Amino acid sequence: MSIVTVSTTPFSGQKPGTSGLRKKVKVFSQPGYLENFVQCIFDSLSGHQGKTLVLGGDGRYFNDVAIQTILRMSAAAGFGRVLVGCNGILSTPAASAVIRKQQAFGGIILSASHNPGGPDDDFGIKYNMGNGGPANETFTDAVYKRTQEITAYRTSESPDIDLGRIGDTRIGDMLISVIDPVADYAELLESLFDFERIAGLLARPEFRMRFDAMHAVNGPYGRAILEGRLGAPAGTVVNGIPLPDFGGGHPDPNPVYAAELVSALADPDSGLSFGAASDGDGDRNMIVGRNFIVSPSDSIAIIAANYKLVPAYAKGLAGVARSMPTSCALDRVAAELGISCYETPTGWKYFGNLLDAGKATLCGEESAGTGSNHVREKDGLWAVLFWLNILAVRDEPVEQIVREHWRHFGRNVYSRHDYEGIETAKADRLVNELRQKLPSLAGMESNGLRVEAADDFCYTDPVDGSRSEKQGIRVLLENGSRMVFRLSGTGTEGATLRVYLERYVADPSLHAIPTQDALKPLIEFAETVARISEITGRTSPDVIS
Ligand code: G1P
Ligand code: ZN
């Protein structure tokens, strides 16, 4: 093998967002674009020579090409070994599990999560550290800085590696081990949950489950764990073969994109009692009961409230954490349990320090991300198994479990309104104007609601003291209601404005009011405060979740 140094010039815009660098495939496939970014990751590491790197992705279009490029560059960068998932497959939580179990130096995950895939759609890349979690901001800032000054990248001259066969091969001195992408991960999940009890539930004729893998990475994981280890009937996993374009769908497990699953659960003839789905790279989840969708903010709260039912967590929770825009349902559970509830900026990377320091055991985000200290990523199948474990022990329907939770803790009625593909200049103007208004918002009244306080969320990490500023505008209202405004950090086209609305309703007789109706005064107030339609020209959100 010979190492080749190729001169290059910087590409603009290689700034990692909420979860790594995401761009259109057309952008990523320009000569040198991927290479530059990977070189900048390697240049920002130290001490990796001779060490192990984990590599894999969600199987989307360009995954295969990118993996061969990264393998050649890893050899040139001096890694000793690369563990790569068979056929280039590794779900995000499985990559995290492998990094941890194999004590790797770090890992590269190729995914644009729930964004569509294909030649005209999205690709992404992110670096995870030795703890199995997404690199922190200090690291991603260093990578970005490097992308602006790069002059050359290093690669090696060697043919493509056969990724379809488990086993070892080499590029020069670097060992490449093509591994079973499921084994380490499945073993880890089996050590956390009561598999015997869950298997018993899945064997009951009156309990029928469907897991929709959305033609994405979790197909093989779902089959091996649910149908394999837990003995669920064949066919429990649907859309189970990962496809480069996710079958033309949008692999995001929400009521809009997983509508088929939701309607199957609403159809009494389907006989289904439990439904679940996960996203492109397997870290998000959706939980559906018979004719009932569990909101992700409620899901993490219910998981926390039922921790005693799951073997690995029964001895107690150190603490819990949620991202700032996630509803405060989790805080109420934490208060009752007498444990801390941390509020972090959006993005899983902020949970890493809390998990490493043993301050939090469970974490959740409103965007269908739920997980624990077993890995350092959110974990779709983990959430599904947690719910199955709860159902196996409680023997009640999903809806009843949620309603009982609301009766006990009150209901944090919650919704997110997304305005997608807004012109960046207009979105920036909206946020800047809101920021300027912040000092004058307290005391403002509309529709019987009154602003108590307003700020731009700033987070100081309780472990390393690092500060992250401008993480979303919070408008806190009296009686536990809130509005939060922030721009997405994962989109690839224009800007997406996210408006998060929350209202606390203690009285159980009001829990049945449809969410959007219950939030109507807040929705109107948000319009008054942020002037969304005036600035963006949009009169209604594109996606309501
Ligand atoms: C979105 C979600 C966020 C999640 C991220 C990665 O980021 O809102 O909770 O961590 O995707 O899955 P955003 O586009 O809002 O920056
Ligand atoms: Zn994802």
XYZ file of C-alpha atoms and ligand atoms in Angstrom:
562
model
C 0.000 0.000 0.000
C 1.293 3.476 -0.734
C 0.033 6.615 0.950
C -0.868 9.464 -1.344
C -1.163 13.105 -0.383
C -3.714 14.948 -2.496
C -3.776 18.748 -2.546
C -7.143 20.310 -1.931
C -8.817 23.619 -1.150
C -11.463 24.318 1.502
C -15.182 23.930 0.831
C -17.377 26.471 2.543
C -20.175 25.387 4.862
C -18.612 22.251 6.365
C -19.952 23.188 9.781
C -21.355 20.270 11.787
C -24.918 20.934 12.975
C -27.096 19.370 15.701
C -25.833 15.948 14.681
C -22.797 16.017 12.397
C -22.449 17.323 8.852
C -25.535 16.853 6.680
C -25.733 17.836 3.036
C -27.268 16.644 -0.193
C -25.589 13.625 -1.799
C -24.761 15.915 -4.741
C -22.734 18.109 -2.394
C -21.028 15.182 -0.652
C -20.093 13.492 -3.917
C -18.134 16.438 -5.309
C -14.497 15.382 -5.638
C -12.697 16.027 -2.372
C -15.752 17.091 -0.341
C -16.035 13.968 1.825
C -12.255 13.536 1.850
C -11.709 17.073 3.151
C -14.163 16.603 5.998
C -12.805 13.197 7.009
C -9.239 14.536 6.945
C -10.325 17.408 9.196
C -11.801 14.909 11.664
C -8.550 12.936 11.654
C -6.468 16.131 11.955
C -8.470 17.087 15.053
C -7.692 13.772 16.809
C -4.574 12.905 18.669
C -3.321 9.579 19.924
C -5.335 7.510 17.449
C -2.332 5.850 15.786
C -2.586 2.086 16.035
C -6.030 2.328 17.646
C -9.434 1.010 16.556
C -12.089 2.934 14.652
C -15.706 1.779 14.277
C -17.337 2.504 10.922
C -20.825 2.002 9.533
C -24.019 3.703 8.543
C -27.704 3.429 7.884
C -27.286 1.979 4.395
C -28.501 5.061 2.559
C -27.373 5.987 -0.948
C -23.623 6.827 -1.017
C -22.981 4.840 2.203
C -21.013 2.194 0.265
C -18.857 4.686 -1.640
C -18.136 6.751 1.474
C -17.096 3.690 3.489
C -14.467 2.646 0.943
C -13.074 6.194 0.911
C -12.954 6.358 4.704
C -11.282 2.942 4.955
C -8.478 4.089 2.640
C -8.087 7.344 4.560
C -8.116 5.573 7.945
C -5.168 3.450 6.837
C -3.315 6.594 5.741
C -4.139 8.235 9.089
C -2.486 5.368 10.950
C -5.412 3.589 12.571
C -4.509 0.031 13.589
C -7.885 -1.522 12.971
C -11.316 -0.634 11.644
C -14.441 -2.529 12.707
C -16.940 -2.104 9.930
C -20.503 -3.425 9.905
C -21.255 -6.123 7.308
C -22.538 -4.435 4.125
C -21.606 -1.136 5.737
C -24.548 -1.372 8.140
C -24.458 -0.137 11.738
C -27.363 1.616 13.386
C -26.396 4.676 15.405
C -27.067 3.015 18.797
C -25.329 -0.190 17.650
C -22.265 1.829 16.598
C -22.250 3.369 20.063
C -22.535 -0.087 21.653
C -19.677 -1.477 19.545
C -17.384 1.496 20.308
C -17.959 0.953 24.020
C -17.774 -2.831 24.104
C -14.699 -3.064 21.857
C -13.055 -0.106 23.580
C -12.495 1.605 20.269
C -10.839 5.005 19.986
C -13.931 6.385 18.264
C -16.268 5.861 15.372
C -17.609 7.383 12.192
C -21.336 7.038 11.545
C -22.723 7.701 8.096
C -26.297 8.826 8.258
C -28.631 11.741 7.804
C -30.946 10.133 10.350
C -34.595 10.584 9.379
C -33.927 12.693 6.261
C -34.798 11.000 2.938
C -32.052 9.190 1.018
C -31.184 8.759 -2.657
C -29.110 10.516 -5.324
C -31.090 13.760 -4.889
C -31.482 13.530 -1.137
C -29.411 13.661 2.001
C -26.211 12.180 3.350
C -24.403 12.802 6.589
C -21.348 11.980 8.640
C -20.539 12.340 12.287
C -17.720 11.423 14.599
C -18.308 9.661 17.921
C -15.771 9.549 20.702
C -14.457 6.686 22.793
C -17.416 6.898 25.178
C -19.620 5.980 22.209
C -21.268 9.393 22.056
C -21.305 12.226 19.531
C -18.243 14.438 19.667
C -18.673 17.527 21.806
C -18.803 21.094 20.548
C -15.141 21.768 21.265
C -14.275 18.962 18.875
C -16.808 19.876 16.175
C -15.663 23.512 16.345
C -12.072 22.373 15.846
C -13.105 20.261 12.845
C -14.971 23.203 11.337
C -12.002 25.520 11.815
C -9.768 22.972 10.131
C -12.152 22.688 7.131
C -11.509 26.358 6.422
C -7.757 25.965 6.183
C -7.176 22.453 4.796
C -4.638 22.179 1.973
C -4.243 18.408 1.539
C -5.753 15.068 2.477
C -4.088 11.688 2.765
C -5.371 8.438 1.395
C -3.950 5.082 0.385
C -3.878 3.335 -2.933
C -5.776 0.104 -2.464
C -8.741 -1.680 -4.051
C -12.242 -1.692 -2.562
C -12.814 -4.058 0.361
C -15.514 -6.756 0.163
C -17.941 -5.693 2.910
C -20.422 -8.487 2.237
C -18.466 -11.163 4.116
C -17.725 -11.272 7.851
C -13.998 -11.643 8.445
C -10.642 -9.915 8.443
C -8.676 -8.286 5.669
C -6.026 -5.537 5.481
C -5.085 -2.277 3.885
C -1.324 -2.133 4.444
C -0.755 -2.463 8.208
C -4.359 -1.680 9.085
C -6.626 -4.599 9.916
C -10.213 -4.375 8.693
C -12.704 -6.569 10.516
C -16.090 -6.867 8.866
C -18.396 -7.590 11.821
C -21.950 -8.760 12.414
C -23.684 -5.398 12.994
C -26.285 -6.872 15.353
C -24.420 -9.195 17.753
C -22.876 -6.811 20.348
C -25.958 -4.625 20.388
C -28.456 -7.475 20.782
C -26.406 -8.927 23.607
C -26.399 -5.554 25.373
C -30.182 -5.138 25.101
C -30.705 -8.675 26.340
C -28.715 -7.812 29.454
C -31.031 -4.878 30.286
C -34.574 -6.163 29.885
C -36.628 -9.100 31.101
C -36.485 -11.020 27.822
C -38.310 -14.027 29.262
C -41.270 -11.960 30.278
C -41.332 -10.027 27.008
C -41.174 -13.309 25.079
C -44.146 -14.482 27.134
C -46.093 -11.372 26.162
C -45.231 -11.756 22.475
C -46.378 -15.380 22.593
C -49.863 -14.497 23.831
C -52.411 -14.912 21.050
C -54.309 -11.768 22.102
C -51.184 -9.581 21.968
C -50.088 -8.696 18.460
C -47.298 -6.324 17.643
C -46.001 -4.657 14.486
C -42.585 -3.043 14.175
C -42.182 -0.816 11.116
C -38.499 -0.493 10.212
C -39.388 1.988 7.443
C -36.978 0.294 4.965
C -34.199 1.646 7.153
C -31.369 0.286 9.258
C -33.388 -1.301 12.071
C -34.858 -4.029 9.853
C -32.064 -6.532 10.576
C -31.921 -5.483 14.243
C -35.692 -5.791 14.684
C -35.743 -9.196 13.035
C -32.825 -10.546 15.057
C -34.099 -9.247 18.388
C -37.909 -9.312 18.160
C -38.445 -12.269 15.852
C -35.177 -14.048 16.688
C -34.263 -13.754 20.362
C -37.788 -12.905 21.590
C -39.676 -15.296 19.317
C -42.256 -12.839 17.936
C -44.068 -14.324 14.938
C -42.384 -13.915 11.544
C -43.802 -10.825 9.877
C -43.851 -8.795 13.103
C -41.167 -6.614 11.497
C -42.418 -4.920 8.343
C -40.426 -2.919 5.774
C -37.449 -4.766 7.209
C -34.909 -4.583 4.396
C -32.710 -1.464 4.474
C -32.905 0.270 1.089
C -30.611 3.075 -0.180
C -33.634 5.343 -0.735
C -35.783 3.926 2.108
C -38.275 2.786 -0.522
C -38.790 6.411 -1.554
C -40.190 7.225 1.900
C -39.214 9.573 4.622
C -37.765 7.380 7.387
C -39.071 9.476 10.257
C -41.310 7.662 12.729
C -44.002 10.266 13.258
C -47.746 10.233 12.610
C -47.243 11.766 9.152
C -44.521 9.515 7.753
C -45.508 6.363 9.614
C -49.183 6.873 8.790
C -49.570 3.266 7.625
C -48.598 1.934 11.030
C -50.865 4.412 12.785
C -53.857 3.461 10.659
C -53.182 -0.260 11.118
C -53.343 0.286 14.879
C -56.571 2.247 14.444
C -58.185 -0.568 12.469
C -59.932 -2.992 14.833
C -59.733 -5.735 12.204
C -55.928 -5.691 12.268
C -55.949 -7.312 15.704
C -52.870 -5.264 16.599
C -52.367 -4.100 20.167
C -48.916 -2.521 19.969
C -47.047 -0.743 17.194
C -43.606 0.774 16.993
C -41.292 2.270 14.410
C -37.811 3.716 14.163
C -35.976 6.086 11.841
C -33.270 5.942 9.165
C -30.404 5.184 11.550
C -32.420 3.474 14.277
C -32.085 5.987 17.081
C -35.583 7.520 17.037
C -38.747 5.670 17.985
C -42.492 5.874 17.823
C -44.771 4.038 20.236
C -48.369 3.384 19.241
C -51.134 1.680 21.181
C -54.483 0.620 19.852
C -55.778 3.810 18.238
C -53.444 5.869 20.426
C -50.086 7.525 19.723
C -47.760 8.152 22.652
C -46.099 11.561 22.464
C -42.301 11.264 22.863
C -42.281 13.732 25.764
C -44.815 11.556 27.579
C -42.928 8.408 26.628
C -39.717 9.375 28.440
C -41.735 10.464 31.488
C -43.639 7.161 31.572
C -40.446 5.181 31.106
C -38.911 7.024 34.062
C -42.005 6.507 36.212
C -41.921 2.751 35.525
C -38.191 2.214 35.994
C -38.751 -0.371 38.726
C -40.270 -2.807 36.231
C -37.092 -3.177 34.169
C -34.245 -5.250 35.637
C -31.291 -3.025 34.670
C -32.887 0.110 36.118
C -34.828 -1.304 39.062
C -32.113 -0.439 41.553
C -32.761 3.264 40.979
C -32.189 6.189 38.664
C -29.276 8.549 39.293
C -31.137 11.359 37.568
C -32.865 12.112 34.297
C -32.338 14.657 31.530
C -34.321 16.193 28.719
C -33.596 18.700 25.996
C -34.921 22.185 26.711
C -37.834 22.129 24.228
C -39.002 18.688 25.460
C -42.093 18.933 27.671
C -41.749 19.177 31.436
C -43.630 15.901 32.023
C -40.293 14.305 32.921
C -39.588 16.992 35.532
C -42.756 16.024 37.392
C -41.694 12.389 37.580
C -38.205 13.397 38.727
C -39.671 15.613 41.441
C -41.747 12.727 42.773
C -38.768 10.359 42.669
C -36.603 12.958 44.392
C -33.957 12.944 41.653
C -32.512 15.707 39.446
C -33.895 16.502 36.031
C -31.308 18.246 33.824
C -32.342 20.569 31.011
C -29.886 20.586 28.102
C -29.796 22.160 24.634
C -31.250 20.216 21.705
C -29.081 17.343 20.462
C -27.994 14.093 22.086
C -24.373 15.223 22.445
C -25.284 17.318 25.482
C -26.364 14.238 27.444
C -22.932 12.612 27.103
C -21.244 14.298 30.055
C -24.250 13.735 32.344
C -24.290 10.030 31.461
C -20.508 9.656 31.774
C -20.500 11.408 35.149
C -23.304 9.174 36.441
C -25.616 12.161 36.935
C -28.346 10.879 34.604
C -29.585 7.379 33.816
C -32.388 8.160 31.354
C -32.587 10.913 28.730
C -35.192 12.028 26.234
C -36.027 14.505 23.522
C -39.402 15.555 22.158
C -38.171 14.566 18.691
C -38.714 10.856 19.383
C -35.340 10.309 21.000
C -35.219 8.193 24.136
C -32.324 6.378 25.724
C -30.216 5.556 28.736
C -26.698 5.130 30.001
C -26.368 1.746 28.219
C -24.954 3.599 25.176
C -24.267 7.259 24.399
C -26.874 7.699 21.670
C -30.635 7.651 21.701
C -31.889 4.187 20.925
C -35.082 3.315 19.047
C -35.239 -0.405 19.799
C -34.273 0.172 23.414
C -37.384 2.370 23.803
C -39.545 -0.271 22.130
C -38.194 -2.963 24.463
C -38.702 -0.726 27.496
C -42.359 -0.336 26.550
C -42.710 -4.070 25.892
C -41.205 -4.745 29.312
C -43.695 -2.344 30.937
C -46.594 -3.918 29.040
C -45.455 -7.435 29.928
C -45.461 -6.600 33.632
C -48.475 -4.288 33.854
C -50.690 -6.189 31.459
C -52.663 -3.054 30.523
C -53.201 -1.416 27.143
C -50.859 1.422 26.137
C -53.594 4.053 26.292
C -54.572 3.084 29.826
C -50.965 3.349 30.992
C -50.673 6.855 29.523
C -54.014 8.038 30.913
C -53.158 6.743 34.360
C -49.858 8.577 34.165
C -51.682 11.817 33.329
C -54.162 11.276 36.140
C -51.333 10.928 38.594
C -48.927 13.613 37.354
C -51.191 15.915 35.331
C -50.868 16.236 31.570
C -48.286 18.388 29.816
C -50.218 18.977 26.615
C -47.575 19.432 23.974
C -47.054 20.001 20.271
C -44.311 21.080 17.875
C -45.102 23.158 14.800
C -42.500 23.114 12.021
C -42.260 25.674 9.241
C -39.932 24.075 6.704
C -37.838 25.477 3.867
C -38.151 29.119 4.917
C -35.738 31.509 3.238
C -32.747 31.708 5.571
C -32.768 35.521 5.663
C -36.419 35.590 6.776
C -35.866 32.952 9.444
C -32.848 34.828 10.774
C -34.832 38.049 10.849
C -37.633 36.406 12.830
C -35.219 35.054 15.418
C -33.248 38.298 15.649
C -36.387 40.357 16.147
C -37.534 37.944 18.859
C -34.180 38.248 20.577
C -34.424 42.014 20.578
C -37.893 41.822 22.086
C -36.865 39.513 24.919
C -36.343 42.180 27.596
C -39.796 43.633 26.989
C -41.790 40.375 26.872
C -42.282 39.816 30.604
C -45.752 40.959 31.604
C -47.153 40.780 28.045
C -50.699 39.362 27.941
C -52.858 37.727 25.290
C -55.813 35.329 25.376
C -55.685 35.201 29.142
C -52.023 34.132 29.100
C -49.290 36.192 30.713
C -45.542 36.043 30.109
C -43.612 35.417 33.295
C -40.115 35.410 31.836
C -38.371 35.150 28.475
C -34.781 34.351 27.566
C -32.423 32.857 25.016
C -31.501 29.491 26.512
C -27.907 29.264 27.621
C -26.535 26.015 29.039
C -23.628 25.581 31.360
C -22.547 21.955 31.423
C -22.510 20.902 35.095
C -19.625 18.513 34.460
C -17.049 20.487 32.484
C -18.425 24.018 32.862
C -18.579 24.622 29.097
C -21.199 27.117 27.946
C -23.516 26.836 24.939
C -25.336 30.023 24.080
C -28.338 30.945 21.931
C -29.943 27.516 22.179
C -33.550 28.587 21.638
C -35.872 31.363 22.732
C -38.022 30.465 25.704
C -41.155 32.327 26.587
C -42.369 31.066 29.948
C -45.992 31.737 30.793
C -47.865 31.575 34.049
C -49.247 28.190 35.160
C -46.508 26.079 33.583
C -47.213 26.907 29.938
C -44.326 27.615 27.535
C -43.485 28.580 23.978
C -40.057 27.879 22.548
C -38.708 29.084 19.216
C -35.582 27.766 17.533
C -34.143 27.074 14.111
C -33.330 23.507 13.149
C -29.683 22.524 12.982
C -30.193 19.409 10.858
C -31.911 20.627 7.694
C -30.235 20.796 4.312
C -32.526 23.253 2.511
C -33.298 26.797 3.681
C -34.259 27.113 7.329
C -36.794 25.271 9.462
C -38.459 27.169 12.267
C -39.594 24.992 15.154
C -42.217 26.326 17.529
C -42.742 24.203 20.634
C -45.958 24.718 22.594
C -46.773 23.353 26.015
C -49.593 23.748 28.500
C -49.951 21.996 31.830
C -53.403 20.598 32.594
C -53.861 19.069 36.021
C -57.616 18.411 35.886
C -58.239 14.869 34.500
C -61.650 15.867 33.166
C -59.821 18.090 30.656
C -57.264 15.491 29.509
C -59.398 14.297 26.631
C -59.480 17.684 24.847
C -57.674 17.323 21.472
C -54.127 18.626 21.714
C -54.356 21.390 19.099
C -57.596 22.676 20.651
C -56.080 22.746 24.111
C -53.115 24.687 22.736
C -55.101 27.172 20.632
C -54.566 30.217 22.880
C -50.831 29.469 22.894
C -50.677 29.008 19.123
C -52.249 32.431 18.682
C -49.962 33.963 21.254
C -46.916 32.529 19.467
C -48.051 34.231 16.268
C -48.448 37.565 18.059
C -45.053 37.326 19.714
C -43.017 36.069 16.728
C -45.046 37.467 13.791
C -44.516 34.206 11.926
C -46.946 34.773 9.078
C -45.938 38.384 8.589
C -42.221 37.658 8.361
C -42.225 34.267 6.619
C -45.443 34.517 4.615
C -46.529 31.149 6.072
C -49.986 30.966 7.563
C -49.753 27.424 8.895
C -47.023 24.947 9.830
C -45.901 22.236 7.379
C -45.659 19.542 10.023
C -47.459 19.317 13.341
C -46.220 16.661 15.706
C -33.495 17.499 15.422
C -34.257 17.346 16.725
C -33.292 17.065 17.857
C -32.439 15.842 17.521
C -31.774 16.023 16.168
C -31.034 14.766 15.725
O -32.613 18.589 15.496
O -35.016 18.499 17.010
O -34.009 16.866 19.035
O -31.456 15.634 18.492
O -32.757 16.326 15.178
O -31.890 13.662 15.597
P -32.947 20.033 14.883
O -33.295 19.818 13.431
O -34.144 20.536 15.635
O -31.715 20.848 15.109
Zn -31.836 9.266 13.715
